[in-house]
Coordinates of C-alpha atoms and ligand atoms in Angstrom, one line a residue:
M1 CA 63.0 -4.1 1.5
R2 CA 61.4 -7.2 1.2
N3 CA 58.0 -7.1 0.0
Y4 CA 55.4 -6.7 3.0
I5 CA 52.3 -7.3 1.1
S6 CA 50.3 -10.6 1.6
H7 CA 50.3 -12.9 -1.2
R8 CA 46.4 -13.0 -0.6
V9 CA 46.1 -9.3 -1.6
Q10 CA 48.8 -9.5 -4.2
T11 CA 47.1 -12.2 -6.6
V12 CA 43.9 -10.1 -6.3
P13 CA 44.1 -8.2 -9.8
P14 CA 43.1 -4.5 -9.5
S15 CA 40.0 -3.2 -10.3
G16 CA 39.2 -2.6 -14.2
I17 CA 37.1 0.2 -13.4
R18 CA 39.1 2.0 -11.1
R19 CA 42.1 2.3 -13.5
F20 CA 39.7 3.8 -16.4
F21 CA 38.3 6.4 -13.9
D22 CA 41.6 7.5 -12.8
I23 CA 42.2 8.6 -16.7
V24 CA 38.6 10.0 -16.8
A25 CA 39.3 12.1 -13.6
T26 CA 42.1 13.7 -15.3
M27 CA 39.8 15.0 -18.3
K28 CA 37.4 17.8 -19.0
D29 CA 34.0 17.9 -20.2
V30 CA 33.9 14.3 -19.9
I31 CA 30.1 12.9 -20.1
S32 CA 30.5 9.6 -17.6
L33 CA 28.2 6.6 -18.1
G34 CA 30.5 4.8 -16.2
I35 CA 29.4 5.1 -12.4
G36 CA 26.9 3.1 -11.0
E37 CA 25.3 5.1 -8.9
P38 CA 22.1 7.0 -9.0
D39 CA 22.2 10.4 -10.0
F40 CA 19.4 11.4 -7.8
V41 CA 19.5 12.9 -3.9
T42 CA 18.3 10.8 -1.4
P43 CA 14.6 12.1 -1.0
T44 CA 14.2 14.7 1.4
P45 CA 12.3 13.0 4.3
I46 CA 14.7 10.1 4.6
M47 CA 17.7 12.9 4.5
R48 CA 15.6 14.9 6.9
A49 CA 15.3 11.5 9.3
G50 CA 19.0 11.4 9.4
I51 CA 19.5 14.5 10.3
A52 CA 16.5 14.8 12.9
S53 CA 18.6 11.7 14.5
L54 CA 22.0 13.9 14.5
E55 CA 20.0 16.6 16.1
R56 CA 18.5 14.6 18.8
G57 CA 21.9 13.5 19.7
E58 CA 22.1 10.3 18.3
T59 CA 25.7 10.1 17.7
G60 CA 27.1 7.1 19.6
Y61 CA 27.2 3.1 18.4
T62 CA 24.2 1.2 18.0
S63 CA 23.6 -2.5 19.0
N64 CA 26.7 -4.7 16.8
S65 CA 23.4 -6.1 14.8
G66 CA 22.1 -2.8 14.0
T67 CA 19.0 -1.0 15.8
L68 CA 15.9 -3.3 16.2
E69 CA 13.6 -0.8 15.0
L70 CA 15.6 -0.9 11.3
R71 CA 15.5 -4.8 11.5
Q72 CA 12.2 -4.7 12.2
A73 CA 11.7 -2.1 8.9
V74 CA 13.5 -4.6 7.3
A75 CA 11.8 -7.6 7.9
R76 CA 8.2 -5.9 7.3
N77 CA 9.3 -4.9 4.4
L78 CA 10.7 -8.5 3.0
Q79 CA 7.4 -10.0 4.2
R80 CA 5.1 -7.2 2.3
M81 CA 7.2 -7.4 -0.9
Y82 CA 8.1 -11.3 -1.0
Q83 CA 5.9 -12.9 1.9
V84 CA 9.4 -14.1 3.2
T85 CA 9.8 -14.1 7.1
Y86 CA 12.8 -13.1 8.9
N87 CA 12.8 -13.1 12.6
P88 CA 14.5 -9.5 13.2
D89 CA 16.2 -10.8 16.4
N90 CA 18.5 -13.0 14.9
E91 CA 18.2 -13.5 11.2
I92 CA 19.1 -9.8 10.1
L93 CA 22.5 -8.2 10.7
I94 CA 22.8 -4.2 9.3
T95 CA 25.9 -3.5 7.5
V96 CA 27.9 -0.9 6.0
G97 CA 26.4 -1.6 2.4
V98 CA 26.2 -4.3 0.8
S99 CA 29.7 -4.5 0.2
E100 CA 30.4 -5.4 3.5
A101 CA 27.6 -8.1 4.0
L102 CA 29.1 -9.9 1.1
Y103 CA 32.4 -9.7 2.4
L104 CA 31.0 -11.1 5.8
A105 CA 28.8 -13.7 4.1
L106 CA 32.4 -15.3 2.7
M107 CA 34.4 -14.8 5.6
A108 CA 31.7 -16.7 7.7
L109 CA 31.4 -19.5 4.7
L110 CA 34.7 -20.2 3.6
D111 CA 38.0 -22.1 4.6
P112 CA 41.0 -21.9 2.2
G113 CA 40.5 -23.9 -1.0
D114 CA 36.7 -23.7 -0.6
E115 CA 34.7 -23.0 -4.2
V116 CA 32.0 -20.2 -5.0
I117 CA 30.6 -20.7 -8.5
V118 CA 30.5 -16.9 -9.8
P119 CA 28.5 -16.4 -13.1
Q120 CA 30.0 -13.3 -15.0
P121 CA 29.8 -10.8 -16.0
C122 CA 29.0 -9.7 -12.3
F123 CA 30.1 -7.0 -10.3
V124 CA 33.9 -6.5 -10.0
A125 CA 33.8 -7.3 -6.4
Y126 CA 32.6 -10.7 -6.5
T127 CA 35.6 -12.5 -7.4
A128 CA 37.9 -10.0 -5.2
E129 CA 35.9 -10.7 -2.2
V130 CA 35.9 -14.5 -2.7
M131 CA 39.3 -14.2 -2.9
F132 CA 40.2 -11.7 -0.2
A133 CA 38.2 -14.7 1.8
S134 CA 40.7 -17.4 0.7
G135 CA 38.1 -19.2 -1.7
V136 CA 38.3 -19.9 -5.1
P137 CA 36.0 -18.2 -7.7
V138 CA 35.0 -20.3 -10.1
P139 CA 33.5 -18.4 -13.2
I140 CA 30.8 -19.3 -15.3
A141 CA 30.2 -17.4 -18.6
T142 CA 26.8 -16.2 -19.4
R143 CA 25.8 -15.0 -23.0
V144 CA 23.9 -12.5 -24.6
E145 CA 22.0 -14.9 -26.8
D146 CA 20.6 -16.4 -23.1
N147 CA 19.6 -13.1 -22.2
F148 CA 22.6 -13.2 -19.2
Q149 CA 21.0 -15.6 -17.3
V150 CA 22.8 -18.6 -15.9
T151 CA 21.0 -22.3 -16.1
A152 CA 20.8 -24.7 -13.6
E153 CA 22.7 -26.9 -16.1
E154 CA 25.7 -25.2 -16.6
I155 CA 26.0 -24.6 -12.9
E156 CA 26.0 -28.4 -12.2
R157 CA 29.0 -28.7 -14.6
S158 CA 30.7 -26.5 -12.5
I159 CA 30.4 -28.5 -9.1
T160 CA 32.9 -30.1 -7.8
P161 CA 33.4 -31.4 -3.6
R162 CA 35.0 -28.3 -3.0
T163 CA 31.9 -25.9 -4.0
K164 CA 30.4 -24.3 -1.0
A165 CA 28.4 -21.3 -2.7
L166 CA 26.6 -20.2 -5.4
L167 CA 27.4 -16.2 -5.6
I168 CA 24.7 -14.5 -8.1
G169 CA 23.4 -11.2 -8.3
Y170 CA 20.0 -10.2 -10.2
P171 CA 18.9 -7.6 -11.3
N172 CA 22.5 -7.9 -12.8
N173 CA 25.2 -5.5 -12.5
P174 CA 26.7 -4.9 -15.4
T175 CA 24.0 -6.7 -18.1
G176 CA 20.7 -5.8 -16.4
A177 CA 19.5 -9.1 -16.8
V178 CA 16.5 -10.4 -14.5
M179 CA 16.5 -13.8 -13.6
S180 CA 13.2 -15.6 -14.4
R181 CA 11.4 -17.7 -11.8
E182 CA 11.7 -20.9 -13.7
N183 CA 15.7 -20.5 -13.8
L184 CA 15.7 -19.9 -10.2
I185 CA 13.4 -22.7 -9.0
Q186 CA 15.9 -24.9 -11.1
I187 CA 18.8 -23.2 -9.4
G188 CA 17.5 -23.7 -6.1
Q189 CA 16.9 -27.5 -6.6
L190 CA 20.3 -27.8 -7.9
A191 CA 21.4 -25.9 -4.8
E192 CA 19.6 -28.6 -2.5
K193 CA 20.8 -31.5 -4.5
H194 CA 24.2 -30.4 -3.6
D195 CA 23.8 -28.8 -0.4
L196 CA 25.3 -25.5 -1.3
I197 CA 24.6 -22.1 0.4
V198 CA 23.0 -19.7 -2.3
I199 CA 24.6 -16.0 -1.6
S200 CA 22.0 -13.9 -3.2
D201 CA 22.8 -10.0 -4.1
E202 CA 19.6 -8.5 -4.5
I203 CA 20.6 -4.8 -4.5
Y204 CA 18.8 -4.1 -7.5
D205 CA 15.3 -5.7 -6.3
R206 CA 13.6 -2.5 -6.5
L207 CA 14.7 -1.3 -9.9
V208 CA 12.9 -3.9 -12.0
Y209 CA 10.8 -2.5 -15.5
G210 CA 7.9 -4.3 -16.3
G211 CA 8.8 -8.3 -14.9
E212 CA 9.0 -9.1 -11.7
H213 CA 12.0 -9.7 -9.5
V214 CA 12.1 -13.1 -7.9
C215 CA 13.4 -13.0 -4.0
F216 CA 15.7 -15.9 -4.1
A217 CA 14.9 -16.9 -0.4
A218 CA 11.2 -16.8 -0.7
L219 CA 11.2 -19.9 -3.3
P220 CA 10.2 -23.3 -1.8
G221 CA 12.5 -24.8 0.6
M222 CA 15.2 -22.0 0.0
R223 CA 15.2 -19.8 3.1
D224 CA 17.1 -21.8 5.1
R225 CA 20.3 -22.1 2.6
T226 CA 20.0 -18.5 1.2
I227 CA 22.0 -15.6 2.6
L228 CA 20.1 -12.6 1.3
L229 CA 22.4 -9.4 0.6
S230 CA 20.3 -6.2 -0.1
G231 CA 20.5 -2.3 1.0
W232 CA 19.8 1.1 0.3
S233 CA 22.2 2.5 -2.1
K234 CA 20.4 1.9 -5.2
N235 CA 16.9 1.7 -4.4
Y236 CA 16.5 4.8 -2.6
A237 CA 19.7 6.8 -3.9
M238 CA 21.5 6.4 -0.7
T239 CA 25.1 5.2 -1.8
G240 CA 27.1 7.7 0.5
W241 CA 25.0 6.7 3.9
R242 CA 26.6 3.3 3.3
L243 CA 24.1 0.9 4.4
G244 CA 22.9 -2.7 3.9
Y245 CA 21.9 -5.8 5.3
A246 CA 22.3 -9.5 5.3
A247 CA 19.1 -11.8 6.2
A248 CA 20.1 -15.5 6.8
P249 CA 19.6 -18.3 9.1
P250 CA 20.7 -18.0 12.6
D251 CA 23.7 -19.9 12.2
I252 CA 25.1 -18.4 9.3
L253 CA 24.2 -14.9 10.6
N254 CA 25.6 -15.5 13.8
A255 CA 29.0 -16.1 12.1
M256 CA 28.8 -13.0 10.1
R257 CA 28.0 -10.9 13.1
K258 CA 31.0 -12.2 14.9
V259 CA 33.3 -10.9 12.1
H260 CA 31.3 -7.8 12.1
Q261 CA 31.2 -6.8 15.6
Y262 CA 35.0 -7.4 15.7
T263 CA 35.7 -5.1 12.3
I264 CA 33.2 -2.9 12.2
M265 CA 31.1 -2.6 15.6
S266 CA 27.8 -1.1 14.2
A267 CA 26.9 0.5 11.0
P268 CA 26.4 4.2 10.8
T269 CA 23.9 5.4 13.1
T270 CA 22.7 8.2 10.9
A271 CA 22.4 6.4 8.5
Q272 CA 20.2 3.7 9.9
M273 CA 17.8 6.3 11.3
A274 CA 17.4 7.5 7.7
G275 CA 17.5 3.9 6.7
I276 CA 13.8 3.4 8.7
E277 CA 12.2 6.1 7.1
A278 CA 13.1 4.8 3.8
M279 CA 11.6 1.5 4.4
D280 CA 8.5 2.5 6.1
N281 CA 7.7 5.7 3.5
G282 CA 10.3 5.4 0.8
E283 CA 7.4 3.6 -1.6
K284 CA 6.7 6.6 -3.9
F285 CA 10.2 7.9 -4.4
V286 CA 11.0 4.4 -5.5
Q287 CA 8.2 4.5 -8.2
D288 CA 9.2 7.8 -9.3
M289 CA 13.3 7.1 -10.1
V290 CA 11.9 3.5 -11.5
A291 CA 9.5 5.4 -13.8
E292 CA 12.8 7.9 -14.9
Y293 CA 14.9 5.3 -15.2
D294 CA 12.9 3.5 -17.2
R295 CA 12.1 6.5 -19.8
R296 CA 16.0 6.6 -20.2
R297 CA 16.5 3.3 -20.2
K298 CA 14.1 3.1 -23.5
M299 CA 15.7 6.1 -25.3
L300 CA 19.0 4.7 -24.7
V301 CA 18.3 1.0 -25.7
S302 CA 16.5 2.1 -29.0
G303 CA 19.0 5.0 -29.4
L304 CA 22.1 2.1 -29.1
N305 CA 20.6 -0.2 -31.2
T306 CA 20.1 2.4 -34.0
L307 CA 23.9 3.1 -34.0
G308 CA 24.5 -0.7 -34.7
L309 CA 25.6 -1.3 -31.0
D310 CA 23.6 -4.2 -30.6
C311 CA 22.1 -4.0 -27.4
F312 CA 20.0 -6.5 -25.0
E313 CA 17.0 -5.2 -23.4
P314 CA 17.8 -4.6 -20.0
K315 CA 15.0 -5.8 -17.5
G316 CA 16.1 -4.3 -14.4
A317 CA 19.1 -2.1 -12.4
F318 CA 20.6 0.8 -14.6
Y319 CA 22.8 -0.4 -17.2
A320 CA 22.9 -1.1 -20.9
F321 CA 25.1 -3.7 -22.0
P322 CA 25.6 -3.5 -26.2
S323 CA 28.0 -5.4 -27.8
V324 CA 30.8 -3.3 -29.8
A325 CA 31.5 -5.8 -32.3
K326 CA 30.4 -3.5 -35.2
S327 CA 32.9 -1.1 -34.6
G328 CA 35.7 -3.7 -35.3
M329 CA 37.3 -3.0 -31.6
D330 CA 37.7 -4.9 -28.6
D331 CA 35.7 -3.2 -25.9
E332 CA 39.1 -2.0 -24.0
H333 CA 39.9 -0.3 -27.0
F334 CA 36.4 0.8 -27.9
A335 CA 36.3 2.6 -24.3
E336 CA 39.8 4.2 -24.9
L337 CA 39.0 5.7 -28.1
L338 CA 35.6 6.9 -27.3
L339 CA 36.9 8.8 -24.5
Q340 CA 39.5 10.3 -26.2
E341 CA 38.1 11.1 -29.4
E342 CA 34.5 12.0 -27.9
K343 CA 35.0 12.2 -24.1
V344 CA 32.3 9.7 -23.3
A345 CA 33.4 7.4 -20.7
V346 CA 31.7 3.8 -20.8
V347 CA 33.1 0.5 -19.0
P348 CA 35.0 -2.1 -20.7
G349 CA 32.6 -5.5 -20.5
S350 CA 35.9 -7.4 -19.8
A351 CA 36.1 -5.6 -16.5
F352 CA 33.3 -7.8 -15.1
G353 CA 35.0 -11.0 -16.2
A354 CA 35.9 -12.3 -19.4
S355 CA 32.4 -13.5 -20.5
G356 CA 31.9 -9.3 -21.1
K357 CA 34.7 -8.7 -23.6
G358 CA 32.9 -7.3 -26.8
F359 CA 30.6 -5.2 -24.6
V360 CA 30.8 -2.2 -23.1
R361 CA 28.5 -0.9 -19.8
L362 CA 26.7 2.2 -19.5
A363 CA 25.1 3.7 -16.9
Y364 CA 21.8 5.3 -17.0
A365 CA 22.0 6.7 -13.6
T366 CA 22.5 9.8 -15.5
A367 CA 20.0 12.9 -16.8
Y368 CA 17.9 12.4 -20.1
E369 CA 19.7 15.0 -21.8
K370 CA 23.2 14.0 -20.9
L371 CA 22.3 10.7 -22.3
E372 CA 20.9 12.2 -25.6
E373 CA 24.3 13.8 -25.9
A374 CA 26.4 11.1 -25.2
L375 CA 24.1 8.9 -28.0
N376 CA 25.0 12.0 -30.5
R377 CA 28.7 11.9 -29.4
M378 CA 28.7 7.5 -30.1
G379 CA 27.0 8.4 -33.2
S380 CA 29.7 10.9 -34.5
F381 CA 32.4 8.1 -33.5
M382 CA 30.1 5.0 -35.0
R383 CA 30.1 7.1 -38.5
R384 CA 34.2 7.1 -38.2
H385 CA 34.6 3.3 -37.0
G386 CA 31.2 1.6 -37.9
Ligands
PLP1 C1 25.6 -5.9 -7.5 C2 26.3 -5.2 -6.8 N1 26.4 -5.3 -5.5 C3 26.6 -4.7 -4.5 C4 27.0 -3.3 -4.5 C5 27.4 -2.4 -3.5 O1 26.8 -1.9 -3.2 P1 26.9 -1.1 -1.6 O2 26.8 0.7 -2.0 O3 25.4 -1.3 -0.6 O4 27.9 -1.6 -0.8 C6 27.3 -2.6 -6.1 C7 27.7 -1.4 -6.1 O5 27.7 -1.0 -7.3 C8 26.5 -3.7 -7.0 O6 26.5 -3.0 -8.2

């Protein structure tokens, strides 16, 4: 039989995370720090808003764009948080998570061969999604010495006549890096100079520890060249509800909506109803979760540094990204041996791009006690291999 699979799909490598977690799934008593997902259950009032919607019999589709009520709640939230104004009628689209919003943005923007600059290490879907949309991902390495921030200078070196967009995600998965306002302003000026669109994935915007999150669209002159992506999964512990949004100028949003209406129709109705409650009344719960993540973050990062697994201080999201240099192993070998010998699952940094080599990602969206136990096990491991 001939190979029916499209060249486009064949050329995208399988996710390094998937392969690893297929192994984890076959083992017992593993402490998994591998999954980038809140361990909290969705706060009760948000959950109840979804249940109430079902009980009212709201089991049909919504408008393609998402309910106007939810788009208005998103617009209010962006205004309140970042003083950036979006028109809920034609500048906000409700999607099936940021995952779908990212797909739509790339489908709407890219012609075959268009280049998208992607600082790495980054969320595993970025380069794959660019390729699915027939674009060419152009990775830029970020380094621990620069706190894993990308600079305008480095980006400029990678710009060619085919560059159409820059895809950034801060607070960052997997490093926990947060970008400084000055760096982002310079990147904005560069985008203006070269007439680039900036896709800014701000799904972890509320999970910052001490510092500020700078919304890219709120920077001077940036609103009209930004596709802002965000959602509910991480901030409100709602990964399974599958809800996200894109905010963009009307012409781009219109193109994204065209792809969305043919492929998805509308985001889950129950989730949209819960999403309104989250945006309007979820603040207290966000604060509580951030306080708990912060407690875990401090303990984990200091524990890793004590073991000699040098860890840059993550300022956002819920990941620590220590170097495994002291073990003398590369990140893949380290992760495999740690899993086999101590039953602790972490993700090799190279799964997030070549510049993640030599690091591993640990998610601290896991109970404090489990993190302590994981550190104990890693301590035994490092005594043997350090
Ligand atoms: C940076 C980043 N963007 C997007 C997503 C996808 O999120 P969603 O659940 O909204 O599709 C994730 C999930 O891990 C992520 O880490």
